[in-house]
Amino acid sequence: MPNVRHSLDETDRRITAVLLASPRASWRTVAACLGISERTVVRRAAPLFQDGTLRATAVRSPAHFTGLVPMALRVRCRPQRIRAVAATLARRQDTVWVDVMGGGDEICTIVFLAGPDARNALLLRDLPATAAVDSWTAHSLMRVHPASLRWTAGLLTPEQLALLSPGPVTTAVREAAPVPADTPVPVDTPVTAGTPVTAVDDALVEALAADGRATYGELGHRAGVSALTARRRLDALVRDGAVRPATEVDLALLGVHAEALLWITVTPGGLEETARALSDHPQVRFAAATTGPANLLVAVAAADLDALYAFLTTTVGALERITGIETVPILSTVKRTGIIRRSPHSAW
């Protein structure tokens, strides 16, 4: 197993922050954003990917892959069996997050299920058949607010963020790129929620999820298409929100030592405004409108409990349309962005 880092220095943290905001940014782009040399970026960043400290992947958007059913599950377990249940959930291909919560007897997992039959099999067969599971609640994700997905631990300025593209870029992400940076990209049909995603798109997204820093030539080879076709289709998919490149890192390495999920109840007329306000906050890494008694799920990443308290009392407390909130601390992360965690800071 790779020797995952126990700490990062300030330069490594800033490089990581750029790659969180723009996972496929070229080394040249990272260097320009931070005002350091490209040689320094390569020397620092490449080993972070090689040892598994940083892992590049991609996540589908259920709104565009219309067969997917996105849900958040809160699973209550017997404490002595929670490790086994969390590990089993993490091994499923359809789980995106798996977090152990609260007092060590609850798991929250985000799942993208392959249609109603898969949803019913999980809720009506698999969970009831698991003796260690005491109870669960299921919440459909109605809308994910994208601003929160460019979370950078507050390590980048607004000016630096403005320089970055959130998705695939026209420059190469490896030194030997099969598609030159100045190659014109043909205009493609936008991939919208109403446009069927093709088998080629599925293959390209699967290849990107396996290696989010692969060149277009490498991605095209895995999908059986040319580098130019891979570039054209993936740029369209990312531009229209069908797929989101992502960089996975242990948040403790960025100074985060207090994570929590907030289950917030908002008056229906204020849901959109409240979600937008929170998703723009630098401590919010995920925000989604859900079904259930609480209608807004927010993931918060704070430096410590004092910072979490300040966020709750000042940021959340100032929003008038909120009528209730449940704050549940994250004890341990088992899986995130579809990747099982390998972290020196995790007990799992």
Coordinates of C-alpha atoms in Angstrom, one line a residue:
M1 CA 0.0 0.0 0.0
P2 CA 1.3 3.5 -0.8
N3 CA 2.8 5.5 2.0
V4 CA 0.1 8.1 2.4
R5 CA 1.4 11.4 4.0
H6 CA 0.8 12.3 7.6
S7 CA 1.2 16.0 6.9
L8 CA 1.6 18.6 4.2
D9 CA 3.6 21.8 4.2
E10 CA 2.1 25.1 3.1
T11 CA 3.1 24.7 -0.6
D12 CA 1.7 21.2 -0.8
R13 CA -1.5 22.4 0.7
R14 CA -1.9 25.3 -1.8
I15 CA -1.2 22.9 -4.7
T16 CA -3.8 20.5 -3.3
A17 CA -6.3 23.4 -3.0
V18 CA -5.8 24.2 -6.7
L19 CA -6.4 20.6 -7.7
L20 CA -9.5 20.4 -5.5
A21 CA -10.9 23.4 -7.5
S22 CA -9.7 22.2 -10.9
P23 CA -8.8 18.5 -10.7
R24 CA -7.5 18.3 -14.3
A25 CA -5.5 21.5 -14.3
S26 CA -2.1 21.3 -16.0
W27 CA 1.0 21.8 -14.0
R28 CA 1.5 25.0 -15.8
T29 CA -1.9 26.3 -14.8
V30 CA -1.3 25.3 -11.1
A31 CA 2.0 27.2 -11.2
A32 CA 0.5 30.3 -12.8
C33 CA -2.4 30.3 -10.2
L34 CA 0.0 30.1 -7.2
G35 CA 2.8 32.2 -8.6
I36 CA 5.5 29.5 -8.3
S37 CA 7.5 27.6 -11.0
E38 CA 6.1 24.7 -13.0
R39 CA 9.1 22.7 -11.9
T40 CA 8.2 23.1 -8.3
V41 CA 4.6 22.0 -9.0
V42 CA 5.7 18.9 -10.8
R43 CA 8.3 18.1 -8.1
R44 CA 5.7 18.5 -5.3
A45 CA 2.4 17.3 -6.9
A46 CA 3.5 14.2 -8.8
P47 CA 4.7 12.3 -5.6
L48 CA 1.4 13.2 -3.9
F49 CA -0.5 11.2 -6.6
Q50 CA 2.1 8.5 -6.7
D51 CA 1.8 7.7 -2.9
G52 CA -2.0 8.0 -2.8
T53 CA -2.1 11.2 -0.8
L54 CA -4.1 12.7 -3.7
R55 CA -6.3 10.6 -5.8
A56 CA -8.0 11.8 -8.9
T57 CA -11.4 10.6 -10.0
A58 CA -14.8 11.7 -11.3
V59 CA -18.4 11.6 -10.1
R60 CA -21.5 11.3 -12.3
S61 CA -24.5 13.6 -12.0
P62 CA -27.7 11.7 -11.5
A63 CA -29.6 14.5 -13.2
H64 CA -27.9 13.7 -16.5
F65 CA -27.5 9.9 -16.1
T66 CA -31.2 9.6 -15.7
G67 CA -31.3 6.0 -14.6
L68 CA -29.5 6.8 -11.4
V69 CA -31.5 7.3 -8.2
P70 CA -29.5 9.6 -5.8
M71 CA -30.2 9.1 -2.1
A72 CA -28.8 9.9 1.4
L73 CA -29.2 7.1 3.9
R74 CA -29.0 7.4 7.7
V75 CA -28.3 3.8 8.9
R76 CA -28.5 3.0 12.6
C77 CA -26.3 0.1 13.6
R78 CA -25.2 -1.9 16.6
P79 CA -22.0 -0.1 17.7
Q80 CA -19.9 -3.3 17.8
R81 CA -20.8 -4.0 14.2
I82 CA -20.6 -0.6 12.7
R83 CA -17.1 -1.1 11.2
A84 CA -18.3 -4.2 9.3
V85 CA -21.5 -2.5 8.0
A86 CA -19.5 0.6 6.9
A87 CA -16.9 -1.5 5.1
T88 CA -19.7 -3.5 3.4
L89 CA -21.4 -0.3 2.2
A90 CA -18.0 1.1 1.0
R91 CA -17.4 -1.9 -1.2
R92 CA -20.6 -1.3 -3.1
Q93 CA -20.0 0.3 -6.5
D94 CA -23.0 2.6 -6.0
T95 CA -21.9 4.3 -2.8
V96 CA -20.3 7.7 -3.2
W97 CA -19.8 8.6 0.5
V98 CA -19.7 6.5 3.6
D99 CA -19.2 8.3 6.9
V100 CA -19.5 7.1 10.5
M101 CA -21.5 9.6 12.5
G102 CA -22.6 10.8 15.9
G103 CA -21.9 8.5 18.8
G104 CA -20.5 5.7 16.6
D105 CA -23.9 4.0 16.0
E106 CA -24.9 5.8 12.8
I107 CA -23.7 5.7 9.2
C108 CA -24.5 8.3 6.6
T109 CA -24.0 7.2 3.0
I110 CA -24.7 8.9 -0.3
V111 CA -25.7 6.3 -2.9
F112 CA -26.4 6.6 -6.7
L113 CA -28.6 3.6 -7.3
A114 CA -29.1 2.1 -10.7
G115 CA -32.8 2.7 -11.0
P116 CA -35.9 1.9 -8.9
D117 CA -35.2 -1.8 -8.8
A118 CA -31.8 -1.3 -7.2
R119 CA -33.3 1.2 -4.8
N120 CA -36.0 -1.2 -3.7
A121 CA -33.5 -4.1 -3.4
L122 CA -31.4 -2.0 -1.0
L123 CA -34.2 -0.7 1.1
L124 CA -36.6 -3.7 1.1
R125 CA -34.1 -6.6 0.9
D126 CA -30.5 -5.8 1.7
L127 CA -30.9 -3.5 4.7
P128 CA -33.7 -5.6 6.4
A129 CA -31.5 -8.7 5.9
T130 CA -28.5 -7.2 7.7
A131 CA -28.8 -8.2 11.4
A132 CA -26.4 -5.5 12.5
V133 CA -28.7 -2.7 11.1
D134 CA -31.3 -1.5 13.6
S135 CA -33.1 1.1 11.5
W136 CA -32.6 3.5 8.6
T137 CA -34.1 6.5 6.9
A138 CA -33.8 7.3 3.2
H139 CA -33.8 10.8 1.7
S140 CA -33.9 11.5 -2.0
L141 CA -31.4 14.2 -3.2
M142 CA -33.5 16.6 -5.2
R143 CA -30.8 19.1 -6.1
V144 CA -27.1 19.4 -5.4
H145 CA -25.8 23.0 -5.4
P146 CA -22.6 23.1 -7.4
A147 CA -20.9 26.1 -5.7
S148 CA -20.0 23.9 -2.7
L149 CA -18.3 21.3 -4.9
R150 CA -15.4 23.7 -5.5
W151 CA -14.4 23.6 -1.8
T152 CA -10.7 24.5 -1.2
A153 CA -10.4 24.7 2.6
G154 CA -10.2 28.5 2.2
L155 CA -6.6 28.2 0.9
L156 CA -7.2 30.1 -2.4
T157 CA -8.2 33.7 -2.9
P158 CA -11.3 34.6 -5.1
E159 CA -8.8 35.9 -7.7
Q160 CA -7.0 32.6 -7.8
L161 CA -10.3 30.6 -8.1
A162 CA -11.3 32.8 -11.0
L163 CA -8.2 31.6 -12.9
L164 CA -9.2 28.0 -12.7
S165 CA -11.5 25.8 -14.8
P166 CA -13.6 23.4 -12.7
G167 CA -13.3 20.6 -15.3
P168 CA -11.1 19.3 -18.2
V169 CA -8.8 21.9 -19.6
T170 CA -7.3 22.4 -23.1
T171 CA -3.7 21.9 -21.8
A172 CA -2.3 18.5 -21.2
V173 CA -2.3 17.0 -17.8
R174 CA 0.6 14.7 -18.5
E175 CA 3.8 15.7 -20.3
A176 CA 3.2 13.5 -23.4
A177 CA -0.2 14.6 -24.5
P178 CA -1.7 13.1 -27.7
V179 CA -3.9 16.2 -28.3
P180 CA -1.9 19.5 -28.5
A181 CA -3.1 22.4 -26.4
D182 CA -3.9 24.5 -29.5
T183 CA -6.0 21.9 -31.3
P184 CA -9.4 23.4 -32.1
V185 CA -12.2 21.7 -30.2
P186 CA -15.3 21.1 -32.5
V187 CA -18.6 22.4 -31.2
D188 CA -20.5 19.5 -29.7
T189 CA -24.1 19.0 -28.9
P190 CA -24.6 19.9 -25.2
V191 CA -25.1 17.0 -22.9
T192 CA -28.2 18.1 -20.9
A193 CA -30.4 16.4 -18.5
G194 CA -32.8 15.6 -21.3
T195 CA -30.0 14.3 -23.7
P196 CA -29.3 10.6 -23.5
V197 CA -25.8 9.7 -22.5
T198 CA -24.2 7.4 -25.0
A199 CA -22.3 4.1 -24.4
V200 CA -19.1 6.0 -25.4
D201 CA -19.9 8.6 -22.8
D202 CA -20.3 5.9 -20.1
A203 CA -17.0 4.3 -21.0
L204 CA -15.2 7.7 -21.0
V205 CA -16.7 8.6 -17.6
E206 CA -15.7 5.2 -16.2
A207 CA -12.2 5.7 -17.4
L208 CA -12.0 9.2 -16.0
A209 CA -13.3 7.9 -12.6
A210 CA -10.5 5.3 -12.6
D211 CA -7.9 8.0 -13.3
G212 CA -9.0 11.6 -13.2
R213 CA -5.5 12.8 -14.4
A214 CA -5.4 10.6 -17.5
T215 CA -4.7 12.3 -20.8
Y216 CA -7.4 12.4 -23.5
G217 CA -5.4 9.8 -25.5
E218 CA -5.4 7.4 -22.5
L219 CA -9.1 8.0 -21.9
G220 CA -9.9 7.5 -25.5
H221 CA -7.9 4.3 -25.7
R222 CA -9.8 2.8 -22.8
A223 CA -13.1 3.8 -24.4
G224 CA -12.2 2.7 -27.9
V225 CA -12.3 6.2 -29.5
S226 CA -9.8 8.8 -30.6
A227 CA -8.2 11.3 -28.3
L228 CA -10.1 14.2 -30.0
T229 CA -13.4 12.4 -29.6
A230 CA -12.6 11.8 -25.9
R231 CA -11.7 15.4 -25.4
R232 CA -14.8 16.7 -27.2
R233 CA -17.2 14.4 -25.4
L234 CA -15.7 14.8 -21.9
D235 CA -15.5 18.6 -22.2
A236 CA -19.1 18.6 -23.2
L237 CA -20.1 16.3 -20.3
V238 CA -18.2 18.5 -17.7
R239 CA -19.4 21.8 -19.2
D240 CA -23.0 20.7 -18.9
G241 CA -22.6 19.2 -15.5
A242 CA -23.1 15.5 -16.4
V243 CA -19.8 14.6 -14.8
R244 CA -17.5 16.3 -12.2
P245 CA -13.8 15.6 -12.0
A246 CA -12.7 15.4 -8.4
T247 CA -9.6 15.2 -6.3
E248 CA -9.8 13.1 -3.1
V249 CA -7.6 14.0 -0.1
D250 CA -7.8 13.4 3.7
L251 CA -9.2 16.8 4.9
A252 CA -7.1 16.6 8.1
L253 CA -4.0 17.3 5.9
L254 CA -5.6 20.7 5.0
G255 CA -6.2 21.6 8.6
V256 CA -9.8 20.3 8.9
H257 CA -10.4 18.7 12.3
A258 CA -14.1 19.2 12.8
E259 CA -16.5 17.8 10.1
A260 CA -20.3 17.6 10.5
L261 CA -23.4 17.0 8.6
L262 CA -26.2 19.5 9.1
W263 CA -29.8 18.3 8.6
I264 CA -31.5 21.7 8.2
T265 CA -35.2 22.4 8.0
V266 CA -36.0 25.5 5.8
T267 CA -39.4 27.0 4.9
P268 CA -40.1 25.8 1.3
G269 CA -40.1 29.4 -0.1
G270 CA -36.6 30.0 1.4
L271 CA -35.0 26.7 0.4
E272 CA -33.3 27.9 -2.8
E273 CA -32.0 31.1 -1.3
T274 CA -30.7 29.4 1.9
A275 CA -29.0 26.6 -0.1
R276 CA -27.3 29.1 -2.3
A277 CA -26.1 31.2 0.6
L278 CA -24.6 28.2 2.4
S279 CA -23.1 26.5 -0.7
D280 CA -21.0 29.7 -1.3
H281 CA -19.5 29.5 2.2
P282 CA -15.8 28.4 2.3
Q283 CA -16.5 25.9 5.1
V284 CA -19.3 24.1 3.1
R285 CA -18.1 21.3 0.9
F286 CA -21.5 19.9 0.0
A287 CA -25.1 21.2 0.0
A288 CA -28.2 19.4 -1.4
A289 CA -32.0 19.8 -1.1
T290 CA -33.5 16.5 0.1
T291 CA -36.8 14.9 0.9
G292 CA -37.7 14.1 4.5
P293 CA -38.3 16.1 7.8
A294 CA -35.2 18.2 7.1
N295 CA -35.0 19.5 3.5
L296 CA -31.4 20.6 3.3
L297 CA -28.3 18.5 3.8
V298 CA -25.0 20.5 4.3
A299 CA -21.5 19.0 4.9
V300 CA -19.3 21.4 6.9
A301 CA -15.5 21.2 7.1
A302 CA -14.1 23.4 9.9
A303 CA -10.7 23.8 11.4
D304 CA -11.9 22.9 14.9
L305 CA -15.0 22.9 17.2
D306 CA -14.7 26.6 17.8
A307 CA -14.8 27.3 14.1
L308 CA -17.8 24.9 13.7
Y309 CA -19.5 26.8 16.6
A310 CA -18.8 30.1 14.9
F311 CA -20.2 28.8 11.6
L312 CA -23.4 27.6 13.3
T313 CA -24.0 30.8 15.4
T314 CA -23.0 33.4 12.8
T315 CA -23.5 32.0 9.3
V316 CA -26.4 29.6 9.9
G317 CA -27.9 31.7 12.7
A318 CA -28.2 34.7 10.4
L319 CA -30.4 32.9 7.9
E320 CA -34.0 33.7 8.8
R321 CA -35.8 31.0 6.8
I322 CA -34.2 28.2 8.8
T323 CA -36.7 26.7 11.3
G324 CA -34.6 23.7 12.7
I325 CA -31.2 22.1 12.5
E326 CA -29.6 18.9 13.6
T327 CA -25.8 18.9 13.8
V328 CA -24.2 15.4 13.5
P329 CA -20.4 15.2 13.8
I330 CA -18.5 13.0 11.4
L331 CA -16.3 10.6 13.4
S332 CA -14.6 8.8 10.5
T333 CA -14.7 8.7 6.7
V334 CA -14.7 5.3 5.1
K335 CA -15.4 6.4 1.5
R336 CA -15.6 9.7 -0.4
T337 CA -16.1 10.6 -4.0
G338 CA -16.4 6.9 -4.7
I339 CA -13.0 6.1 -3.3
I340 CA -12.4 4.0 -0.2
R341 CA -10.3 6.0 2.2
R342 CA -6.7 5.2 2.8
S343 CA -5.6 7.6 5.5
P344 CA -3.2 7.7 8.4
H345 CA -5.8 9.9 10.2
S346 CA -8.6 7.3 10.0
A347 CA -9.2 4.4 12.3
W348 CA -10.7 2.4 9.5

